[in-house]
Coordinates of C-alpha atoms in Angstrom, one line a residue:
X1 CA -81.2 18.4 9.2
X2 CA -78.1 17.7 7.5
X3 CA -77.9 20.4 5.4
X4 CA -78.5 22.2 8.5
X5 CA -75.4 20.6 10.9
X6 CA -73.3 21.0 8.0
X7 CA -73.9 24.8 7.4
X8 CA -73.4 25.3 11.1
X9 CA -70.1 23.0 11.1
X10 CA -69.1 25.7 8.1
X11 CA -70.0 28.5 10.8
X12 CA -68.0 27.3 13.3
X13 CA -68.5 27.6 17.3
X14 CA -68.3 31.0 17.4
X15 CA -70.2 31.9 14.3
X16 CA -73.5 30.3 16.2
X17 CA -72.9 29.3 19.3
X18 CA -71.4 32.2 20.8
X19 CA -73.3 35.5 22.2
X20 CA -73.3 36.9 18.8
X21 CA -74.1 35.5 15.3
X22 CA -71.5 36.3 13.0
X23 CA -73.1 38.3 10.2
X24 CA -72.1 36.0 7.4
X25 CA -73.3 33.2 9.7
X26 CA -76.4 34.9 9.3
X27 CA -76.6 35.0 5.9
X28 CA -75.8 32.0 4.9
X29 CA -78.1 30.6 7.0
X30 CA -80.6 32.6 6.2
X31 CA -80.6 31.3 2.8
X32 CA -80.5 27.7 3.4
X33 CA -82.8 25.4 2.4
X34 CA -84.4 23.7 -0.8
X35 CA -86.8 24.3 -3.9
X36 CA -89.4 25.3 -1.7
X37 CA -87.4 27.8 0.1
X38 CA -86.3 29.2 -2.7
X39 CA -89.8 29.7 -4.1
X40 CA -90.9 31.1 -0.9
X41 CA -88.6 34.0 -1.6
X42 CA -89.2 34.8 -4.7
X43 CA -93.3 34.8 -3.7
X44 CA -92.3 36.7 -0.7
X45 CA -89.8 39.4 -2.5
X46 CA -93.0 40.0 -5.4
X47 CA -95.4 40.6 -2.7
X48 CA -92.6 43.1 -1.4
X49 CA -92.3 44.9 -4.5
X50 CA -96.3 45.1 -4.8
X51 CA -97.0 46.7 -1.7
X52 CA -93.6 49.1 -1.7
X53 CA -95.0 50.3 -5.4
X54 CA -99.0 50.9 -3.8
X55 CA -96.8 52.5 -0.8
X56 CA -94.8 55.0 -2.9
X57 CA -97.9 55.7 -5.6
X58 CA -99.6 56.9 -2.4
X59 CA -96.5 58.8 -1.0
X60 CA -96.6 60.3 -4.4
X61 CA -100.0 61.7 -4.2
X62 CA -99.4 62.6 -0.6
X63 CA -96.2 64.6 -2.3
X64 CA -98.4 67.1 -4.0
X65 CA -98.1 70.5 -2.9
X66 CA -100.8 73.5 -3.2
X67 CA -104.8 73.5 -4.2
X68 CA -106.4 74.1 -0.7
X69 CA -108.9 76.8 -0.8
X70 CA -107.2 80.6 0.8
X71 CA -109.2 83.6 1.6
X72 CA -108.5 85.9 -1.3
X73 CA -106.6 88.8 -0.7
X74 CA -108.0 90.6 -3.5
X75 CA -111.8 90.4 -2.5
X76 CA -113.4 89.6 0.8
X77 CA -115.2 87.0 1.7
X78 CA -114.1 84.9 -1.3
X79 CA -111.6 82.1 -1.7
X80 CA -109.0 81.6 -4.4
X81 CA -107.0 78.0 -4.6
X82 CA -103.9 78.0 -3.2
X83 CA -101.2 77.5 -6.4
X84 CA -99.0 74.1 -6.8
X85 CA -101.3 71.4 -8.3
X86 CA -103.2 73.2 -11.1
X87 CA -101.0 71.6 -13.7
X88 CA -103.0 68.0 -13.0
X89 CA -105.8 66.7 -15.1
X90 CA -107.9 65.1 -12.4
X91 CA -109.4 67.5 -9.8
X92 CA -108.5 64.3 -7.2
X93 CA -105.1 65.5 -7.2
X94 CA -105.8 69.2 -7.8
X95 CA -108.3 69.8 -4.8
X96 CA -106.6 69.2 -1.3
X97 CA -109.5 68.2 0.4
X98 CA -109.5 65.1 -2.1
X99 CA -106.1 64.1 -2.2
X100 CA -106.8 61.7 1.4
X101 CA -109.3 59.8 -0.5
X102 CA -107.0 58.8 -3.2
X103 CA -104.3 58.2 -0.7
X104 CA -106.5 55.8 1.6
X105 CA -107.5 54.2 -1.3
X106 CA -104.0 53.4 -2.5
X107 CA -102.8 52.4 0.8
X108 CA -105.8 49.8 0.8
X109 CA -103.8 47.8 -2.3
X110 CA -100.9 47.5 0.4
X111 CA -103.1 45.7 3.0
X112 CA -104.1 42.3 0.3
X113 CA -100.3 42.5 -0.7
X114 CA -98.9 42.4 2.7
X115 CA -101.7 39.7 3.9
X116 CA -100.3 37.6 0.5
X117 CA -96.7 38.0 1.8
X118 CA -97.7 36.5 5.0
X119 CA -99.5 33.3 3.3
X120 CA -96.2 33.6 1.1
X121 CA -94.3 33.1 4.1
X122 CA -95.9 29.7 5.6
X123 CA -95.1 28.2 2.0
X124 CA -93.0 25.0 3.1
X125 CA -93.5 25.6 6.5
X126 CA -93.1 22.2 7.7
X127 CA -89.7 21.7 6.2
X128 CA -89.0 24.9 7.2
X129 CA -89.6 24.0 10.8
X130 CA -87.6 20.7 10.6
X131 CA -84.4 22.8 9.7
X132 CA -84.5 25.6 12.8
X133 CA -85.6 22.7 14.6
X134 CA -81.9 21.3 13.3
X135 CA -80.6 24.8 14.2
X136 CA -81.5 24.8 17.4
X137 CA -80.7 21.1 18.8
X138 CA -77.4 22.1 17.2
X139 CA -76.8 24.8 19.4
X140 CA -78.6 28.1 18.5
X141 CA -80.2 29.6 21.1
X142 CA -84.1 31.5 20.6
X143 CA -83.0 34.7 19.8
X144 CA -80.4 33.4 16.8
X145 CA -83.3 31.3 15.7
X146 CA -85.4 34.8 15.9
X147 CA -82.7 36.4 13.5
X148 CA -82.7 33.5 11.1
X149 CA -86.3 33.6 10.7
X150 CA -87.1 37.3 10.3
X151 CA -84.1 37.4 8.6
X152 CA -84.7 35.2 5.3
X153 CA -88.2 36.7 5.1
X154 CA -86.8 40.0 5.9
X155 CA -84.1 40.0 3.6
X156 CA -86.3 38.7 0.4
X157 CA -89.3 41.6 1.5
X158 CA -86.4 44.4 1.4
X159 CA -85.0 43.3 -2.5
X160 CA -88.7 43.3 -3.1
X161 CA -88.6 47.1 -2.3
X162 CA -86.2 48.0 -3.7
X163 CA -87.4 46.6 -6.8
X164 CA -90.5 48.1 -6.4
X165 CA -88.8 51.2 -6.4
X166 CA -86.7 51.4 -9.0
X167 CA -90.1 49.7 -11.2
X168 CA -91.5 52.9 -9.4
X169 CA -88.8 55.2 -11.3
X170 CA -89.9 53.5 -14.4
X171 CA -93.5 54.0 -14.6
X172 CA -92.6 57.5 -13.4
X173 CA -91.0 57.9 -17.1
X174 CA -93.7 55.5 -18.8
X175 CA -96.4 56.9 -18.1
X176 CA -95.6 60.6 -17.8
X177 CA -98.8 61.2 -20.2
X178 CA -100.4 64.8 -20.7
X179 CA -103.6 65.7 -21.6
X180 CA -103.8 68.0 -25.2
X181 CA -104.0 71.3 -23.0
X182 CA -101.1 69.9 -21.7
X183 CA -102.3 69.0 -17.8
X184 CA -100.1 66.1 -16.6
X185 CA -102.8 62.8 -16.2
X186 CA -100.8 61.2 -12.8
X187 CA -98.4 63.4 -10.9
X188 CA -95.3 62.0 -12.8
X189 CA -93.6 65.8 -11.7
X190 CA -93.0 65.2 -7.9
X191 CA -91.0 62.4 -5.5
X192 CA -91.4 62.1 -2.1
X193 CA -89.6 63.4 1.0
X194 CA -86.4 61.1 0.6
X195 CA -87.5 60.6 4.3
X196 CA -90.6 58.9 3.3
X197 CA -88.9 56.7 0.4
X198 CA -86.4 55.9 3.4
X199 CA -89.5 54.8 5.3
X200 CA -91.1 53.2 2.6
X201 CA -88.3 50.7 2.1
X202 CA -88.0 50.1 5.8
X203 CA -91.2 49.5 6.3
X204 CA -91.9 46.2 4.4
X205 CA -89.0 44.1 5.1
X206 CA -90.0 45.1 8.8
X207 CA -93.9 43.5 8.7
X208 CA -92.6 40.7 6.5
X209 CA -89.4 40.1 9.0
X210 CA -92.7 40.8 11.7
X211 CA -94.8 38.3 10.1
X212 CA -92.1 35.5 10.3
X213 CA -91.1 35.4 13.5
X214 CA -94.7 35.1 14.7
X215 CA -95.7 32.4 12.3
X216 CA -92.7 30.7 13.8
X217 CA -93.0 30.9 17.4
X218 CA -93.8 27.5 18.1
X219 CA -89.9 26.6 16.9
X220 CA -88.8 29.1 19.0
X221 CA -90.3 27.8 21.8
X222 CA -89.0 24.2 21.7
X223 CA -86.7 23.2 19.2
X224 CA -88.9 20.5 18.2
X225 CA -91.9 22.4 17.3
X226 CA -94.2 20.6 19.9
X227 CA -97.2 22.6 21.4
X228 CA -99.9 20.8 22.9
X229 CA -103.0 22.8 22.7
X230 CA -106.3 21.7 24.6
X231 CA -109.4 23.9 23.4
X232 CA -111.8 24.0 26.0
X233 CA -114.3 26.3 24.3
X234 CA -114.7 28.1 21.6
X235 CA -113.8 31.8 21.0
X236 CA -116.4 34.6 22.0
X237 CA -118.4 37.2 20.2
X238 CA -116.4 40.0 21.7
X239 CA -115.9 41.2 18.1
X240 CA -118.9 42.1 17.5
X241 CA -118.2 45.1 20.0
X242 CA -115.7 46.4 17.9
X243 CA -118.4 46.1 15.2
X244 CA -120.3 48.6 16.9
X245 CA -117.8 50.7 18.2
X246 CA -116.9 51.6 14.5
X247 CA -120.1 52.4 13.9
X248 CA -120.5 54.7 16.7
X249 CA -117.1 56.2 16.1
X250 CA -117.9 57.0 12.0
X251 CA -121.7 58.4 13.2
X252 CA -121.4 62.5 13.2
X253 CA -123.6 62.1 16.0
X254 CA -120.9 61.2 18.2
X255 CA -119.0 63.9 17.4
X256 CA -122.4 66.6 17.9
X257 CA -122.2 64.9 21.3
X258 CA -118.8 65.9 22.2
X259 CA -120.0 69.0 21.8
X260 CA -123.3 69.0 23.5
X261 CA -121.5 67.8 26.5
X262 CA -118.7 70.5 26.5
X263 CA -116.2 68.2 26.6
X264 CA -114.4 70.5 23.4
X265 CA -113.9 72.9 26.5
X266 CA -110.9 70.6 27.8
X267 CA -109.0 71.4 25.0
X268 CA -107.0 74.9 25.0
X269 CA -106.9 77.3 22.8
X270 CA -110.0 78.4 21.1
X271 CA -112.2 75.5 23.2
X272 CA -112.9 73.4 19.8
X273 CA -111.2 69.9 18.8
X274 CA -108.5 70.2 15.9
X275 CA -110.1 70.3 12.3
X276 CA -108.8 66.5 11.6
X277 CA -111.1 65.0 14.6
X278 CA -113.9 64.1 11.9
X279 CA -111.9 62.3 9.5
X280 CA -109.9 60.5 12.6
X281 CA -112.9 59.2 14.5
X282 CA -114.0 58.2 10.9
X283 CA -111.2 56.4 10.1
X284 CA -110.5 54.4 13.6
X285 CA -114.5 53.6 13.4
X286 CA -113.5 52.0 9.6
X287 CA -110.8 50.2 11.4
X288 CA -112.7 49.1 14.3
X289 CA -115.2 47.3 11.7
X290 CA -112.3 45.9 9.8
X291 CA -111.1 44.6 13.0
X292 CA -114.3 43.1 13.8
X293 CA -115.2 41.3 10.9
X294 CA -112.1 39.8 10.7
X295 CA -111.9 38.5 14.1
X296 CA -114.9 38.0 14.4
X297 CA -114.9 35.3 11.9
X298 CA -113.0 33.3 14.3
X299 CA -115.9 33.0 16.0
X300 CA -118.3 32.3 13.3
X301 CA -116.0 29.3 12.3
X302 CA -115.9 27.7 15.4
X303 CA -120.1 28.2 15.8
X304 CA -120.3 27.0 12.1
X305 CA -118.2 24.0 12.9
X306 CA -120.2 23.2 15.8
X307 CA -123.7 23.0 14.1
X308 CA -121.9 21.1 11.7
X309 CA -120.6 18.2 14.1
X310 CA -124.3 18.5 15.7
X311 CA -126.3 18.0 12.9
X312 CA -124.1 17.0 10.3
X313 CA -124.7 13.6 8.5
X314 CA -122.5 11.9 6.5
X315 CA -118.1 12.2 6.8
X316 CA -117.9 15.3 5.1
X317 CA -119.7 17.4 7.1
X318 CA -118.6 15.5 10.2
X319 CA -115.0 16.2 9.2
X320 CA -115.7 20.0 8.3
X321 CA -117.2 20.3 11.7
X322 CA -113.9 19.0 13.9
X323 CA -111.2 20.8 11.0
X324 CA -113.4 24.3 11.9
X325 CA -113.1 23.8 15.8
X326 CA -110.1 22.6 15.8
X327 CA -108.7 25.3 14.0
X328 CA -111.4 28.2 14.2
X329 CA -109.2 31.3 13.6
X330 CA -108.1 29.5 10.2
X331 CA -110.4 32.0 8.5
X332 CA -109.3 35.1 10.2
X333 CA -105.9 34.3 8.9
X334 CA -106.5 33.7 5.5
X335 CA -109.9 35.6 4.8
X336 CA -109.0 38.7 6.3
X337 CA -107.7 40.8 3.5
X338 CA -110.6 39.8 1.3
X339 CA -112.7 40.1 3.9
X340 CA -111.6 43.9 4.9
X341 CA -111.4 44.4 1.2
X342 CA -115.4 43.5 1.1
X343 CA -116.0 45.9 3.4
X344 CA -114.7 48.9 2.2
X345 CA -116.2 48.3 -1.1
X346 CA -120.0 47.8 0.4
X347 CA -119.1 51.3 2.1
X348 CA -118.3 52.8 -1.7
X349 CA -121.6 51.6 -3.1
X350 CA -123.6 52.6 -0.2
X351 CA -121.7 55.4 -0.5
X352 CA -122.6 55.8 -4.2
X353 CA -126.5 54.9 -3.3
X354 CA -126.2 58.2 -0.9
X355 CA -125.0 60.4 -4.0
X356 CA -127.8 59.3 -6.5
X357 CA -130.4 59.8 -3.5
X358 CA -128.6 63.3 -3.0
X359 CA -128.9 64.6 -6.8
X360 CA -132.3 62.6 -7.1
X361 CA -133.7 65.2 -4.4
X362 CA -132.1 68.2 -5.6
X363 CA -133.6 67.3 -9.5
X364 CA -137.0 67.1 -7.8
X365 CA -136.7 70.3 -6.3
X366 CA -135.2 72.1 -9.0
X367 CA -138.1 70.8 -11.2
X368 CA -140.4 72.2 -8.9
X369 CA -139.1 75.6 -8.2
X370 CA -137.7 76.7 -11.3
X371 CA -139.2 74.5 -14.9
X372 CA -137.2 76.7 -16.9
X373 CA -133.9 75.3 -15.1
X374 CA -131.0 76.4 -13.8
X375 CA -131.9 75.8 -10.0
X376 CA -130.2 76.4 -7.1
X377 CA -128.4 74.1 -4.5
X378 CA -128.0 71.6 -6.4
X379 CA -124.2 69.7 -6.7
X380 CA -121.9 70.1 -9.6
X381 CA -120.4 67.8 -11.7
X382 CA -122.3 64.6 -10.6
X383 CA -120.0 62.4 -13.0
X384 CA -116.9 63.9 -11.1
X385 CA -118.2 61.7 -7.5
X386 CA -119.4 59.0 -9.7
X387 CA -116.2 58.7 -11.4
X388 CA -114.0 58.7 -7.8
X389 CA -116.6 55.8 -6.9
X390 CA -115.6 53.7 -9.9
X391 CA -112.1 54.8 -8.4
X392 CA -112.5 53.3 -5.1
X393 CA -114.4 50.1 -6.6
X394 CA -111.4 49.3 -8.9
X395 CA -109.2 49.4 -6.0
X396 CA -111.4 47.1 -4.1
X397 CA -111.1 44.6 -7.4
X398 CA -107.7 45.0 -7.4
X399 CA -107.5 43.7 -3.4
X400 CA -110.4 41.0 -4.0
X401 CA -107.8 40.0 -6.6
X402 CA -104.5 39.7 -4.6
X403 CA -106.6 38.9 -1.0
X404 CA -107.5 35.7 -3.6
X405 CA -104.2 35.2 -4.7
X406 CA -103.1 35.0 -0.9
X407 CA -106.0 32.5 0.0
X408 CA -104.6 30.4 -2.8
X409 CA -101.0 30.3 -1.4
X410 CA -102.6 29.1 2.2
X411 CA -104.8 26.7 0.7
X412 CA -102.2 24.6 -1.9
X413 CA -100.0 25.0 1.4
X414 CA -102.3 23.4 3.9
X415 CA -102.8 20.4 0.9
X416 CA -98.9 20.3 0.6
X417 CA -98.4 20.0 3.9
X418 CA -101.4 17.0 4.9
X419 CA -100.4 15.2 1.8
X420 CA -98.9 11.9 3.4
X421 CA -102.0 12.3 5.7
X422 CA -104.5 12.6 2.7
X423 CA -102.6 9.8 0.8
X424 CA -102.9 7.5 3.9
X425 CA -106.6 8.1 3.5
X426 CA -107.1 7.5 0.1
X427 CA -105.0 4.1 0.5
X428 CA -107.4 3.2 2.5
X429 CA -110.9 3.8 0.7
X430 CA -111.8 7.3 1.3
X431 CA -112.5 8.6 -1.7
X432 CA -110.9 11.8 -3.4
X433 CA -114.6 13.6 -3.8
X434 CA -114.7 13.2 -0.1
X435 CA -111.4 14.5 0.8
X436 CA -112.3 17.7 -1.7
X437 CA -115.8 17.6 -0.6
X438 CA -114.2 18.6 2.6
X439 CA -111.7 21.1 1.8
X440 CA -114.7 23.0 -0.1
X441 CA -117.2 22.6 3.4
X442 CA -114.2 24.1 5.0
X443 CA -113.4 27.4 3.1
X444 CA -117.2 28.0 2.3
X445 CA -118.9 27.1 5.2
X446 CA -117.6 30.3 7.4
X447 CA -116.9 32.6 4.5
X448 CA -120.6 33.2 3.7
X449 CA -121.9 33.9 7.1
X450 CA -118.4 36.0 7.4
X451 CA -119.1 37.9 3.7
X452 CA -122.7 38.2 5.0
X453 CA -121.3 40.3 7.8
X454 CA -118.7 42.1 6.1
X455 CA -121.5 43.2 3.8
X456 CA -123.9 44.3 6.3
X457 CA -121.4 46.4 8.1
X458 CA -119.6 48.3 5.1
X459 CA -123.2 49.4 4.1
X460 CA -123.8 50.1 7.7
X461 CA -121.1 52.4 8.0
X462 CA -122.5 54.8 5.4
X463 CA -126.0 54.7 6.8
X464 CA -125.0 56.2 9.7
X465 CA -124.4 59.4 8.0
X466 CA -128.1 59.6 6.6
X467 CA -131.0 57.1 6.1
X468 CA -132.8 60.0 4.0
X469 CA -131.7 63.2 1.9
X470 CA -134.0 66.5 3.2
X471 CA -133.8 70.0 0.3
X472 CA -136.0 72.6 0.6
X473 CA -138.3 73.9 3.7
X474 CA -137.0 77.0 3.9
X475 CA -138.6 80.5 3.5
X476 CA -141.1 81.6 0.8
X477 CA -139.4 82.0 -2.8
X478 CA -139.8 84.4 -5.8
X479 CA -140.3 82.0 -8.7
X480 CA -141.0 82.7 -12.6
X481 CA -145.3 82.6 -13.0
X482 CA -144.5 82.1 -17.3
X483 CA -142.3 79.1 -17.8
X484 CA -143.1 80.6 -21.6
X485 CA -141.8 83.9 -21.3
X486 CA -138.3 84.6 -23.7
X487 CA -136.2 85.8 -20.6
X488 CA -135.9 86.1 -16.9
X489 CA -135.7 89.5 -17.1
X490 CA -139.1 89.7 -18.2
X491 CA -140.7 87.3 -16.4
X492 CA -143.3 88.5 -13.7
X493 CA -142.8 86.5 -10.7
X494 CA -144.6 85.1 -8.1
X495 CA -144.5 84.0 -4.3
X496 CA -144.3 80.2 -3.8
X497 CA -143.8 78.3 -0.4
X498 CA -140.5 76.6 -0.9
X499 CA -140.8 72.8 -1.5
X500 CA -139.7 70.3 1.0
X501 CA -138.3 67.5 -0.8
X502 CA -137.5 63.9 1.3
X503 CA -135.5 61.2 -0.9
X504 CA -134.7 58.1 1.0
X505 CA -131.0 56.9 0.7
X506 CA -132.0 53.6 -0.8
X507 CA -130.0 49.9 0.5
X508 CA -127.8 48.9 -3.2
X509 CA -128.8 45.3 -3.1
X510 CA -128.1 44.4 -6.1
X511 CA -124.6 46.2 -6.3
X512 CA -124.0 44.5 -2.8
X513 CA -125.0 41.2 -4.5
X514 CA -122.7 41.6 -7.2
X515 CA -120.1 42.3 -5.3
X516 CA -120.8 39.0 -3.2
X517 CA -120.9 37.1 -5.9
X518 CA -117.4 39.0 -7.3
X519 CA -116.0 37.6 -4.1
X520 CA -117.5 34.0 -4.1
X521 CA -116.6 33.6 -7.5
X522 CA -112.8 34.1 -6.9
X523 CA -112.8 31.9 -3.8
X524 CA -114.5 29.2 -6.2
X525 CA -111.9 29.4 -8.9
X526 CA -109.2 29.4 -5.8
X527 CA -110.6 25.8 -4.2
X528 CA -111.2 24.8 -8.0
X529 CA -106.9 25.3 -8.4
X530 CA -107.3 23.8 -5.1
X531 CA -108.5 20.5 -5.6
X532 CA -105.6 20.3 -9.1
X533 CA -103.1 20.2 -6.1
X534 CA -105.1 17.7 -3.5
X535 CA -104.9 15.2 -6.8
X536 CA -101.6 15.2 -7.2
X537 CA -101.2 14.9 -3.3
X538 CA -103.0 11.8 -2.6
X539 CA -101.1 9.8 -5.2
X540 CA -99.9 6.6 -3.5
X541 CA -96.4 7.5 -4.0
X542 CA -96.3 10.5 -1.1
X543 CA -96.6 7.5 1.6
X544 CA -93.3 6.9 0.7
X545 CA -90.7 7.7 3.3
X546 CA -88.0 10.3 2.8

């Protein structure tokens, strides 16, 4: 608190105490504080520079101009592709109708990065608290204490973008790689809007400067930091609405009922709903699942905690049981970006189980109608889908990664933070396999109900487009009678009643599986770095005071 009084001294009446905070006042306190603080910046300016560099990638892609599909003027009926994007490698940046994928999918590595940022930010939270807390018995009123706090998060999340741009101008020049016909392998040749970079760099130190103040309410709200919470029961279910809202909402059934009620007649013009409905209702019944996984794991941690104190036997799980109702939204806060990164990769591979099922059927009927080959119907370039699968999953690796990363800031926090509490235990007899017996219970015991139901409902997501893939049933077809004869022109033909072909969309188990256990192995190895921090924590020495 010193350190505190004296900075304000330094400020002088009118620099805090008046209306306005003098912006050098600002500043200066702003970047107050100790070791800790100062590590909590640079964490907090990294994360910045990670998401502003997924941001701008996907701005980049969003950039491109040209490749949508035209009527062609030269023929009728036919389409050319509009010019602009034919100088690119990858037909995911040449073809229009692809480029959202690649975008969404980019934007998704923002989400893990911004969620670490805001585990970055409650790094020395206590200490932190003790000096507004000085801040504001000194004088400042809630809204300077508002500016301080979003401020120093703020301040560190904007030189983190702007980092991460001019790193973006680098790799721009680094890896401006063509291929030997001389197609460009990443779209090195366009920026974005200035607008959007504009936007870009706003945009982060604006959630960071967000995420601050709300993780510091409770000093706003009494300079001593004192909120006396009584939980009388448990949070409710009501998640798991959201669950199935999504799943209603991604369903193109939903949509074939708009239009089987009329209700496409309320909109003018030509009566039908804009050509971007699908992919919105798609995307907000994605988010709605996020949503309710994440919340809803609030839920599963308090239920989970109170089996635990039910039938629990022995201190560990006793303990476990009162830290998870105490506390149930614990795992919302710090699972959530692995959690929403879980399921949108169970949605990729039951996406990818719908592809193999879809060129599975068309193979059978292919072999079927024509044994020479060359059938009809069937999809091209199989490889191409597969390969913007391996696409997606890499991104999902990527968030798994950081969403870890993030988990392991919140964790070494929350041992940081208890460590005169766990040394006061230690002193007297609990033993350290009991305290970390604990912290395990704690992280695991709602995350595998919680990656259960993530699991369930990415996969879910892509079942409601199909459960089975239907070729063939159509009219009666002229087919070759000699597979042996030299060519088709020869070839006497004969009548056939077209095949009907029924390939189930098989459930990826063991993809899903190995995507589980991708995830529970990176929360292992973060409680393993863990339990490295909770024995240096419950030395002897933290009971001492100062």
């Amino acid at each position: 608190m010193s350190a505190a009084s004296s900075t304000v001294r330094r400020g002088g009446a009118a620099g805090l105490t008046g209306r306005r905070m003098r912006a050098a006042t600002l500043v200066r306190l702003s970047l107050a504080g100790n070791r800790t603080d100062r590590l909590r910046t640079g964490l907090t300016a990294v994360s910045g520079l990670c998401a502003a560099l997924a941001l701008f990638a996907a701005a980049t892609v969003g950039a491109i101009h040209g490749g949508h599909w035209i009527p062609d003027p030269a023929q009728d009926g036919s389409s050319i592709m509009a010019p602009g994007s034919e100088q690119y490698a990858s037909l995911m940046l040449v073809e229009a109708g692809l480029r959202p994928g690649v975008i969404f999918a980019l934007a998704l590595l923002a989400l893990p990065v911004l969620a670490l940022a805001g585990q970055c930010i409650r790094l020395g939270a206590p200490a932190r608290d003790r000096r507004l807390a000085g801040l504001r018995l000194a004088g400042a009123t809630p809204g300077q204490a508002v500016l301080i706090a979003g401020a120093e998060t703020a301040a560190a999340s904007l030189l983190g973008a702007v980092l991460g741009f001019g790193v973006y101008l680098v790799l721009r020049v680094v890896l401006d790689q063509r291929t030997p016909d001389g197609r460009l392998l990443l779209p090195t040749d366009v920026l974005p809007h200035p607008l959007v970079i504009a936007g870009i760099l706003a945009l982060v130190p604006a959630l960071a400067g967000g995420l601050g103040v709300l993780l510091m309410r409770r000093v706003l709200i009494t300079p001593l930091g004192v909120v006396r919470r009584i939980r009388e029961r448990g949070p409710r279910p009501w998640p798991g609405v959201l669950i199935v809202l999504g799943l209603v909402l991604f369903a193109p059934r939903t949509l074939d009922l708009l239009h089987r009620l009329d209700l496409t007649e309320r909109v003018p013009g030509d009566g039908r709903l804009p050509e971007w409905t699908p992919l919105a209702m798609m995307g907000a019944g994605v988010l709605c699942v996020i949503l309710g996984v994440v919340l809803g794991t609030g839920w599963i941690s308090f239920t989970v905690g109170r089996l635990l104190r039910r039938y629990g036997r022995g201190p560990v799980s006793l303990l476990t049981g009162a830290r998870l109702m105490a506390d149930p939204w614990n795992g919302s806060r710090t699972l959530g970006a692995l959690l929403a990164a879980v399921v949108f990769g169970a949605a990729a591979l039951g996406y990818r189980a719908d592809l193999g099922a879809e060129f599975t059927a068309y193979d059978r009927y292919n072999r079927i109608v024509s044994p020479r080959g060359g059938g009809m119907g069937a999809p091209e370039a199989p490889e191409f889908y597969y390969h913007g699968v391996r696409l997606a999953m890499a991104a999902v690796t990527i968030a798994l990664l950081v969403a870890a990363g993030g988990v392991l800031v919140a964790f070494a926090e929350g041992i940081v933070a208890r460590r005169r509490t766990f040394a006061a235990m230690t002193a007297s007899g609990v033993p350290r396999r009991t305290l970390g017996g604990v912290l395990f219970w704690h992280t695991f015991a709602p995350l595998l109900p919680a990656l259960l139901l993530a699991l369930v409902s990415g996969a879910a997501l892509v079942r409601t487009l199909r459960t089975e893939i239907s070729v063939g049933g159509g009219p009666d077809l002229a087919v070759c009678a000699d597979p042996a004869a030299p060519d088709l022109a020869t070839c006497v033909t004969k009548v056939i009643a077209d095949p009907f072909i029924v390939q189930p969309v098989p459930v990826p188990f063991g993809q899903l599986a190995l995507l589980a256990a991708g995830a529970l192995l990176a929360m292992a190895a973060v409680v393993g770095a863990g339990m490295l921090v909770l024995r240096s924590s419950t030395d002897l020495e933290e009971l001492r005071a100062g």
